[in-house]
Amino acid sequence: MTEVSSLTGRLLVATPALADPNFDRAVVLLLDHDEEGSLGVVLNRPTPVDVGDILEGWADLAGEPGVVFQGGPVSLDSALGVAVIPGGTGADGAPLGWRRVHGAIGLVDLEAPPELLASALGSLRIFAGYAGWGPGQLEDELADGAWYVVESEPGDVSSPAPERLWREVLRRQRSELAMVATYPDDPSLN
């Protein structure tokens, strides 16, 4: 069995068989995964809302497209900031207002002044809501074949073409998963 803590920082990629419309072709970055449950954000669900419309001070730091992303179906009225801090991410190199999740990827304290992080940020995404699973729930979905679990890359957080992220993440896999990237959007039209 997979050690529970080992999934933090990895991607959940929805299988074509996943029937939940909230996660159709979703790519979820797991921000926390332990015996108490899991929390992540959907990386490929941009909304039409500009970051400046809800978090004006962070708008200039958000990557393209400069919109809020729907992080998942839970707590859509809350915001999470996920940022990549290139280099200098050692224990003493993490800037104030940023907490490492995995490698160079971390959470931003959106209550902190944006200038604290401005010079250190490689990229920033703002998410409304998140995806959450209770204890054992994600493990059950994995056992049912709803998700592929793959390694994340810092560029996944800031993909300039989020609508292509599902296919791009699958395509870079060195296994039969790469072929899943060619799965048609609507198999009935095949």
mmCIF file of C-alpha atoms in Angstrom:
data_model
loop_
_atom_site.group_PDB
_atom_site.id
_atom_site.type_symbol
_atom_site.label_atom_id
_atom_site.label_comp_id
_atom_site.label_asym_id
_atom_site.label_seq_id
_atom_site.Cartn_x
_atom_site.Cartn_y
_atom_site.Cartn_z
ATOM 1 C CA MET A 1 0.000 0.000 0.000
ATOM 2 C CA THR A 2 1.216 3.528 -0.776
ATOM 3 C CA GLU A 3 2.389 5.521 2.225
ATOM 4 C CA VAL A 4 -0.230 8.206 2.801
ATOM 5 C CA SER A 5 2.166 11.161 3.066
ATOM 6 C CA SER A 6 3.867 10.295 -0.218
ATOM 7 C CA LEU A 7 1.161 11.857 -2.403
ATOM 8 C CA THR A 8 1.630 15.468 -1.242
ATOM 9 C CA GLY A 9 3.007 17.470 -4.158
ATOM 10 C CA ARG A 10 1.953 14.923 -6.767
ATOM 11 C CA LEU A 11 -0.684 15.297 -9.455
ATOM 12 C CA LEU A 12 -3.976 13.498 -9.686
ATOM 13 C CA VAL A 13 -4.970 13.244 -13.334
ATOM 14 C CA ALA A 14 -8.607 12.293 -13.929
ATOM 15 C CA THR A 15 -9.035 9.094 -15.900
ATOM 16 C CA PRO A 16 -11.430 9.205 -18.864
ATOM 17 C CA ALA A 17 -13.732 6.949 -16.818
ATOM 18 C CA LEU A 18 -14.145 9.448 -13.940
ATOM 19 C CA ALA A 19 -17.827 10.397 -14.071
ATOM 20 C CA ASP A 20 -17.857 13.398 -11.689
ATOM 21 C CA PRO A 21 -18.307 16.558 -13.835
ATOM 22 C CA ASN A 22 -16.348 18.585 -11.245
ATOM 23 C CA PHE A 23 -13.273 16.614 -12.252
ATOM 24 C CA ASP A 24 -13.742 15.898 -15.953
ATOM 25 C CA ARG A 25 -10.206 15.962 -17.428
ATOM 26 C CA ALA A 26 -8.977 17.615 -14.224
ATOM 27 C CA VAL A 27 -5.365 17.873 -13.132
ATOM 28 C CA VAL A 28 -5.216 18.267 -9.339
ATOM 29 C CA LEU A 29 -2.102 19.274 -7.425
ATOM 30 C CA LEU A 30 -2.219 17.651 -3.983
ATOM 31 C CA LEU A 31 -1.241 20.241 -1.385
ATOM 32 C CA ASP A 32 -1.815 17.992 1.608
ATOM 33 C CA HIS A 33 -2.365 14.265 1.949
ATOM 34 C CA ASP A 34 -2.263 12.399 5.240
ATOM 35 C CA GLU A 35 -4.349 10.127 7.442
ATOM 36 C CA GLU A 36 -6.821 12.978 8.057
ATOM 37 C CA GLY A 37 -7.640 13.390 4.354
ATOM 38 C CA SER A 38 -6.464 15.201 1.261
ATOM 39 C CA LEU A 39 -6.621 18.714 -0.153
ATOM 40 C CA GLY A 40 -5.659 19.907 -3.597
ATOM 41 C CA VAL A 41 -6.406 22.434 -6.319
ATOM 42 C CA VAL A 42 -7.515 21.847 -9.888
ATOM 43 C CA LEU A 43 -4.814 23.407 -12.073
ATOM 44 C CA ASN A 44 -6.770 23.557 -15.329
ATOM 45 C CA ARG A 45 -10.049 25.353 -14.562
ATOM 46 C CA PRO A 46 -9.610 29.074 -15.356
ATOM 47 C CA THR A 47 -12.586 31.335 -14.666
ATOM 48 C CA PRO A 48 -13.402 34.613 -16.430
ATOM 49 C CA VAL A 49 -12.691 36.550 -13.192
ATOM 50 C CA ASP A 50 -9.510 38.637 -13.190
ATOM 51 C CA VAL A 51 -7.287 38.288 -10.108
ATOM 52 C CA GLY A 52 -7.402 42.091 -9.752
ATOM 53 C CA ASP A 53 -11.179 41.930 -9.271
ATOM 54 C CA ILE A 54 -10.826 40.054 -5.987
ATOM 55 C CA LEU A 55 -7.188 40.440 -4.843
ATOM 56 C CA GLU A 56 -5.987 43.690 -6.346
ATOM 57 C CA GLY A 57 -2.559 43.671 -4.688
ATOM 58 C CA TRP A 58 -1.716 40.238 -6.118
ATOM 59 C CA ALA A 59 -2.873 40.875 -9.695
ATOM 60 C CA ASP A 60 0.515 42.056 -11.017
ATOM 61 C CA LEU A 61 2.209 38.943 -9.605
ATOM 62 C CA ALA A 62 -0.230 36.397 -11.030
ATOM 63 C CA GLY A 63 0.925 34.553 -14.135
ATOM 64 C CA GLU A 64 -0.865 34.439 -17.470
ATOM 65 C CA PRO A 65 -3.706 34.035 -17.844
ATOM 66 C CA GLY A 66 -4.194 36.527 -14.984
ATOM 67 C CA VAL A 67 -7.483 35.028 -13.873
ATOM 68 C CA VAL A 68 -8.721 33.183 -10.822
ATOM 69 C CA PHE A 69 -8.865 29.402 -11.237
ATOM 70 C CA GLN A 70 -11.611 27.230 -9.768
ATOM 71 C CA GLY A 71 -9.571 25.086 -7.420
ATOM 72 C CA GLY A 72 -12.384 22.656 -6.771
ATOM 73 C CA PRO A 73 -15.970 22.399 -5.628
ATOM 74 C CA VAL A 74 -15.313 23.066 -1.901
ATOM 75 C CA SER A 75 -15.388 26.575 -0.331
ATOM 76 C CA LEU A 76 -15.638 28.555 -3.562
ATOM 77 C CA ASP A 77 -15.734 31.763 -1.495
ATOM 78 C CA SER A 78 -12.184 31.235 -0.215
ATOM 79 C CA ALA A 79 -8.917 31.892 -2.053
ATOM 80 C CA LEU A 80 -5.656 29.961 -2.090
ATOM 81 C CA GLY A 81 -2.414 31.175 -3.614
ATOM 82 C CA VAL A 82 0.037 28.624 -5.010
ATOM 83 C CA ALA A 83 3.449 29.877 -6.047
ATOM 84 C CA VAL A 84 6.715 28.556 -7.380
ATOM 85 C CA ILE A 85 9.861 30.003 -5.803
ATOM 86 C CA PRO A 86 12.786 29.054 -8.068
ATOM 87 C CA GLY A 87 16.177 28.396 -6.458
ATOM 88 C CA GLY A 88 16.800 29.438 -2.856
ATOM 89 C CA THR A 89 14.135 27.108 -1.482
ATOM 90 C CA GLY A 90 16.298 25.623 1.254
ATOM 91 C CA ALA A 91 14.980 25.691 4.815
ATOM 92 C CA ASP A 92 16.500 29.113 5.410
ATOM 93 C CA GLY A 93 15.825 30.403 1.863
ATOM 94 C CA ALA A 94 12.009 30.347 1.954
ATOM 95 C CA PRO A 95 10.618 33.897 1.859
ATOM 96 C CA LEU A 96 8.172 35.186 4.450
ATOM 97 C CA GLY A 97 4.583 34.578 3.393
ATOM 98 C CA TRP A 98 5.334 31.307 1.555
ATOM 99 C CA ARG A 99 5.147 27.731 2.908
ATOM 100 C CA ARG A 100 6.706 24.880 0.957
ATOM 101 C CA VAL A 101 4.407 22.075 -0.150
ATOM 102 C CA HIS A 102 6.792 20.142 -2.384
ATOM 103 C CA GLY A 103 10.095 21.197 -3.921
ATOM 104 C CA ALA A 104 9.765 24.734 -5.279
ATOM 105 C CA ILE A 105 5.946 24.705 -5.008
ATOM 106 C CA GLY A 106 4.284 26.269 -1.993
ATOM 107 C CA LEU A 107 1.301 28.095 -0.545
ATOM 108 C CA VAL A 108 1.184 31.876 -0.326
ATOM 109 C CA ASP A 109 -0.241 33.745 2.646
ATOM 110 C CA LEU A 110 -2.637 36.035 0.774
ATOM 111 C CA GLU A 111 -3.022 38.153 3.923
ATOM 112 C CA ALA A 112 0.674 39.098 3.732
ATOM 113 C CA PRO A 113 1.757 42.165 1.771
ATOM 114 C CA PRO A 114 2.473 41.107 -1.845
ATOM 115 C CA GLU A 115 5.793 42.993 -1.786
ATOM 116 C CA LEU A 116 7.163 40.394 0.661
ATOM 117 C CA LEU A 117 7.151 37.816 -2.128
ATOM 118 C CA ALA A 118 7.362 39.908 -5.284
ATOM 119 C CA SER A 119 11.105 39.539 -5.844
ATOM 120 C CA ALA A 120 11.166 35.792 -5.049
ATOM 121 C CA LEU A 121 8.148 34.605 -7.063
ATOM 122 C CA GLY A 122 8.674 32.582 -10.196
ATOM 123 C CA SER A 123 4.929 32.201 -10.741
ATOM 124 C CA LEU A 124 1.676 32.615 -8.838
ATOM 125 C CA ARG A 125 -1.820 31.235 -9.329
ATOM 126 C CA ILE A 126 -4.901 32.183 -7.348
ATOM 127 C CA PHE A 127 -7.572 29.530 -6.779
ATOM 128 C CA ALA A 128 -11.160 29.943 -5.596
ATOM 129 C CA GLY A 129 -12.046 26.861 -3.612
ATOM 130 C CA TYR A 130 -10.311 23.521 -3.435
ATOM 131 C CA ALA A 131 -10.807 19.797 -3.878
ATOM 132 C CA GLY A 132 -11.046 17.855 -0.636
ATOM 133 C CA TRP A 133 -11.314 14.238 0.422
ATOM 134 C CA GLY A 134 -12.009 12.813 3.874
ATOM 135 C CA PRO A 135 -9.892 10.083 5.511
ATOM 136 C CA GLY A 136 -9.543 7.144 3.104
ATOM 137 C CA GLN A 137 -11.815 8.701 0.463
ATOM 138 C CA LEU A 138 -9.052 9.453 -2.036
ATOM 139 C CA GLU A 139 -7.524 6.010 -1.506
ATOM 140 C CA ASP A 140 -10.918 4.483 -2.381
ATOM 141 C CA GLU A 141 -11.114 6.577 -5.572
ATOM 142 C CA LEU A 142 -7.570 5.508 -6.490
ATOM 143 C CA ALA A 143 -8.484 1.847 -5.942
ATOM 144 C CA ASP A 144 -11.546 2.362 -8.191
ATOM 145 C CA GLY A 145 -9.288 3.690 -10.973
ATOM 146 C CA ALA A 146 -10.642 7.262 -10.976
ATOM 147 C CA TRP A 147 -7.207 8.936 -10.953
ATOM 148 C CA TYR A 148 -3.720 8.493 -12.312
ATOM 149 C CA VAL A 149 -1.043 9.626 -9.837
ATOM 150 C CA VAL A 150 1.996 11.221 -11.476
ATOM 151 C CA GLU A 151 4.880 13.481 -10.501
ATOM 152 C CA SER A 152 4.298 17.226 -10.660
ATOM 153 C CA GLU A 153 6.628 19.748 -12.246
ATOM 154 C CA PRO A 154 6.863 23.389 -11.141
ATOM 155 C CA GLY A 155 5.622 24.515 -14.584
ATOM 156 C CA ASP A 156 2.327 22.674 -14.071
ATOM 157 C CA VAL A 157 1.224 25.326 -11.576
ATOM 158 C CA SER A 158 1.678 28.134 -14.100
ATOM 159 C CA SER A 159 0.861 26.505 -17.426
ATOM 160 C CA PRO A 160 0.052 29.346 -19.862
ATOM 161 C CA ALA A 161 -2.383 27.004 -21.678
ATOM 162 C CA PRO A 162 -4.319 25.322 -18.841
ATOM 163 C CA GLU A 163 -6.863 23.876 -21.273
ATOM 164 C CA ARG A 164 -4.084 21.636 -22.641
ATOM 165 C CA LEU A 165 -2.629 20.607 -19.265
ATOM 166 C CA TRP A 166 -4.490 17.259 -18.992
ATOM 167 C CA ARG A 167 -3.088 16.052 -22.320
ATOM 168 C CA GLU A 168 0.382 17.553 -21.714
ATOM 169 C CA VAL A 169 0.799 15.895 -18.308
ATOM 170 C CA LEU A 170 -0.253 12.517 -19.698
ATOM 171 C CA ARG A 171 1.870 12.890 -22.841
ATOM 172 C CA ARG A 172 5.078 13.366 -20.838
ATOM 173 C CA GLN A 173 4.641 10.072 -18.954
ATOM 174 C CA ARG A 174 7.058 7.277 -19.846
ATOM 175 C CA SER A 175 4.458 4.544 -19.839
ATOM 176 C CA GLU A 176 1.194 3.554 -21.464
ATOM 177 C CA LEU A 177 -0.308 6.653 -19.816
ATOM 178 C CA ALA A 178 1.177 8.723 -22.638
ATOM 179 C CA MET A 179 -1.288 7.048 -24.992
ATOM 180 C CA VAL A 180 -4.255 8.100 -22.827
ATOM 181 C CA ALA A 181 -3.479 11.698 -23.866
ATOM 182 C CA THR A 182 -4.989 10.863 -27.258
ATOM 183 C CA TYR A 183 -8.301 9.741 -25.746
ATOM 184 C CA PRO A 184 -11.084 11.670 -27.563
ATOM 185 C CA ASP A 185 -13.134 14.249 -25.676
ATOM 186 C CA ASP A 186 -16.303 12.436 -26.767
ATOM 187 C CA PRO A 187 -15.630 8.759 -27.546
ATOM 188 C CA SER A 188 -19.123 8.356 -29.037
ATOM 189 C CA LEU A 189 -18.018 10.523 -31.984
ATOM 190 C CA ASN A 190 -15.232 8.081 -32.840
#
